[in-house]
mmCIF file of C-alpha atoms in Angstrom:
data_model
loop_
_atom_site.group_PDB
_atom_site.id
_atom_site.type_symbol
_atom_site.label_atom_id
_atom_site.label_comp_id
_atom_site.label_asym_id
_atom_site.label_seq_id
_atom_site.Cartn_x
_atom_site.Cartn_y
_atom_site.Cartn_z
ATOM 1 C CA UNK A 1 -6.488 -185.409 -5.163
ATOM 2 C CA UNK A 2 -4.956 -188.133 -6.538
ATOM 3 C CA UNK A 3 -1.889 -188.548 -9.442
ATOM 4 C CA UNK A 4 -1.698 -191.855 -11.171
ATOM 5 C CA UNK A 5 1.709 -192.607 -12.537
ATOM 6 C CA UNK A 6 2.419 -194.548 -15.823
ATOM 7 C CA UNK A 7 5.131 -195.873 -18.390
ATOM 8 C CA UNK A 8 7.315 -197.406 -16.741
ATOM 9 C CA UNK A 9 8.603 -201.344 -17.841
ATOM 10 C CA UNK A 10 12.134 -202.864 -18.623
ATOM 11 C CA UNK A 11 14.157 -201.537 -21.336
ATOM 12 C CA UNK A 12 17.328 -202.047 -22.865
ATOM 13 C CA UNK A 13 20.167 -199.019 -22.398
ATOM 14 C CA UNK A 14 19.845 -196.655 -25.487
ATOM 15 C CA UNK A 15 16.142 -197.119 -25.482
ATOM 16 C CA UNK A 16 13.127 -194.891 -24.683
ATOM 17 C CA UNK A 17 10.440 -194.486 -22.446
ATOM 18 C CA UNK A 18 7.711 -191.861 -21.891
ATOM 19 C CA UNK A 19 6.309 -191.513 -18.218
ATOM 20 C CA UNK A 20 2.966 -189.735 -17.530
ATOM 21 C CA UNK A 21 1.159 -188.636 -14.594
ATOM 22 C CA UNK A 22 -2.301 -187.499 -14.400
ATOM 23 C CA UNK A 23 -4.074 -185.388 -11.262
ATOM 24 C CA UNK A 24 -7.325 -186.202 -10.878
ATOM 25 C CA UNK A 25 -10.037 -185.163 -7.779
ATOM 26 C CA UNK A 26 -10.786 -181.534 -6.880
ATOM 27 C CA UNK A 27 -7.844 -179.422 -8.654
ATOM 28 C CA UNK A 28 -8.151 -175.840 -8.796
ATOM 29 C CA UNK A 29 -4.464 -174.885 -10.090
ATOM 30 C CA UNK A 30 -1.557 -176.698 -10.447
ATOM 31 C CA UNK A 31 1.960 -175.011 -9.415
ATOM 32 C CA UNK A 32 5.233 -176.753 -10.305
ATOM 33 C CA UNK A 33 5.158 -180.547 -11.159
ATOM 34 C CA UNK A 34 8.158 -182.443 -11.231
ATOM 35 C CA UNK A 35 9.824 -185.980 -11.219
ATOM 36 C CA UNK A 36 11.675 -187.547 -8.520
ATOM 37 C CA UNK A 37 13.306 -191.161 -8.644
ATOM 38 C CA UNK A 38 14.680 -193.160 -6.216
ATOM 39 C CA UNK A 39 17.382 -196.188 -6.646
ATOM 40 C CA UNK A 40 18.069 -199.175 -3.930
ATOM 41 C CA UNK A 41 19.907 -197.976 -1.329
ATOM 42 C CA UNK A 42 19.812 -194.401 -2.406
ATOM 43 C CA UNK A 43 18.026 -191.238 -1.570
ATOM 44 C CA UNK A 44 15.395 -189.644 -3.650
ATOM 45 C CA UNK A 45 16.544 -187.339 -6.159
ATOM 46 C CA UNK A 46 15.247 -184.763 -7.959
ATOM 47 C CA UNK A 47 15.208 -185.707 -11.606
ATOM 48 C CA UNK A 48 13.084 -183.085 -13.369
ATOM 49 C CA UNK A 49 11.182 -180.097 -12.769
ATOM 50 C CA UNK A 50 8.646 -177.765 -14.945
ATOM 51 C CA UNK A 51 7.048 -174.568 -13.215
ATOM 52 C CA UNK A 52 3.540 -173.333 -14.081
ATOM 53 C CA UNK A 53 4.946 -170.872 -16.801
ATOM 54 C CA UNK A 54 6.936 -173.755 -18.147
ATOM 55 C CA UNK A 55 10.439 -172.923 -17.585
ATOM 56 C CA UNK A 56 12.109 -176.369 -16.234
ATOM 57 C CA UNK A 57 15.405 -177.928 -14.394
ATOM 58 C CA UNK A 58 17.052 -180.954 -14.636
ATOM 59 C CA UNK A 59 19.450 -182.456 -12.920
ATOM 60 C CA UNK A 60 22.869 -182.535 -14.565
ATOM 61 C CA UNK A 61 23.231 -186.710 -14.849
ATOM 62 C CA UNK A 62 19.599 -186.707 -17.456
ATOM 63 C CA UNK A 63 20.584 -183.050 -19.342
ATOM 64 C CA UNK A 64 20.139 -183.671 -23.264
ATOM 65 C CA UNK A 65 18.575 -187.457 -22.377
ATOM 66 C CA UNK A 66 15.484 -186.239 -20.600
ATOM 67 C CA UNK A 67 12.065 -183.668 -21.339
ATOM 68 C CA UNK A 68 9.969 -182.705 -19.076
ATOM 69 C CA UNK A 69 6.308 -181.242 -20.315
ATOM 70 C CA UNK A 70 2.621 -180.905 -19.125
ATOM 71 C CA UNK A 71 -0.510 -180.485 -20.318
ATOM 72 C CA UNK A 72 -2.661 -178.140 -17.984
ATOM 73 C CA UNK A 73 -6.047 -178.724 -19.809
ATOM 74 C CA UNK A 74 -5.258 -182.715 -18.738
ATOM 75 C CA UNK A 75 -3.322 -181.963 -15.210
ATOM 76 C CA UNK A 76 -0.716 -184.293 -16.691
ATOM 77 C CA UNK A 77 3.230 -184.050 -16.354
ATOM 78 C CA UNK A 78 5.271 -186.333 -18.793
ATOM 79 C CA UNK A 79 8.911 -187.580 -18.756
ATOM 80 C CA UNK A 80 10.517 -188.655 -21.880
ATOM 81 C CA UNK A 81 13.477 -190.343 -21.355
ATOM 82 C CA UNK A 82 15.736 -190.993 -24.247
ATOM 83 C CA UNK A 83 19.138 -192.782 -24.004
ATOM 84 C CA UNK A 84 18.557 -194.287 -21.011
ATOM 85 C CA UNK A 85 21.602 -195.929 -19.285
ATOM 86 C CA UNK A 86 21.673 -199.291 -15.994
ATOM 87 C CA UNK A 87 22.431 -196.040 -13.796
ATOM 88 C CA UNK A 88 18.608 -194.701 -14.890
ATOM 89 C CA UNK A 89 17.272 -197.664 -13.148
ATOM 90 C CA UNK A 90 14.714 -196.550 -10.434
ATOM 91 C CA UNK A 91 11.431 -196.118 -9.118
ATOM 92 C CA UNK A 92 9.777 -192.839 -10.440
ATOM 93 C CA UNK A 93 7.579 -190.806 -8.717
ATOM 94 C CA UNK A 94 5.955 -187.724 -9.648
ATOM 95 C CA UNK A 95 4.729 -184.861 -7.777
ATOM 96 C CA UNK A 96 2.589 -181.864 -8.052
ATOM 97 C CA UNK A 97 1.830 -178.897 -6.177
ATOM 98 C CA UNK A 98 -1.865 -178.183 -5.903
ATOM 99 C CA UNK A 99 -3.628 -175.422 -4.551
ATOM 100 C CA UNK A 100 -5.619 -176.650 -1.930
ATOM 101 C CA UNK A 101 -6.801 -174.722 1.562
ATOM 102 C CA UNK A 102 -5.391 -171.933 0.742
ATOM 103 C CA UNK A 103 -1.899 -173.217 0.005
ATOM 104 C CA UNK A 104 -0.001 -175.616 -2.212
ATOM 105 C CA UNK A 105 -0.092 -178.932 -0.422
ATOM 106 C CA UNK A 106 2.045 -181.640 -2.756
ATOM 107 C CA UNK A 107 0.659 -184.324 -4.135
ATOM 108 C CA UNK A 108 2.752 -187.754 -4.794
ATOM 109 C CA UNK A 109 2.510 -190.540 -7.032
ATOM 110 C CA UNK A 110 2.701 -194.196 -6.093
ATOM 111 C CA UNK A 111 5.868 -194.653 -8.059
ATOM 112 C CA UNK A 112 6.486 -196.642 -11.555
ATOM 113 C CA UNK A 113 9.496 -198.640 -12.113
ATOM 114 C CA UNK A 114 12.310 -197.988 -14.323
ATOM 115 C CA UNK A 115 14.664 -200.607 -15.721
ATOM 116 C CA UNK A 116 17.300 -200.472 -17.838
ATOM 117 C CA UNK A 117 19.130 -203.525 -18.634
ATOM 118 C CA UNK A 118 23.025 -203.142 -20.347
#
């Protein structure tokens, strides 16, 4: 299994960008998917999540900016971030939960950058 992250690029704060990530390999079912990001010199955060019956979570500093959706039939999570601020800036990773062996085992992506210039 493999996810294959796109969309990311340099932007200027107030602007818009629309991430996707796409599973591909042997995928039976797909549990929650989310996006994580991760800024120099900080931890990775949690930045958005969406469960298989679609309810989601954000966390508080993207609320109203951010949407998190998927498309099953394409095992494909998106991110669209609107009024995107400098503090946005990151690189983005998403993540899936795939059922695999008999369990979820998460899958990763290798990360897109995120600028945002003021």
């Amino acid at each position: 299994v493999q996810l294959q992250a796109s969309g990311g690029g340099l932007v200027q704060a107030g602007g818009s960008l629309r991430l996707s990530c796409a599973a591909s390999g042997s995928i039976f079912r797909i549990n929650g998917m989310g996006w994580y990001r991760q800024a120099p010199g900080k931890q990775r955060e949690s930045v958005a999540v969406i469960r298989s019956g679609g309810s989601t979570n954000y966390v508080d500093s993207v609320k109203g900016r951010f949407t998190i959706s998927r498309d099953n039939a394409k095992n494909t999570v998106y991110l669209q971030m609107n009024s995107l601020k400098p503090e946005d800036t990151a690189v983005y990773y998403c993540n899936m939960d795939v059922w695999r062996f008999g369990t979820w085992v998460p899958y990763w992506g290798q990360g897109t950058q995120v600028t945002v210039s003021s």
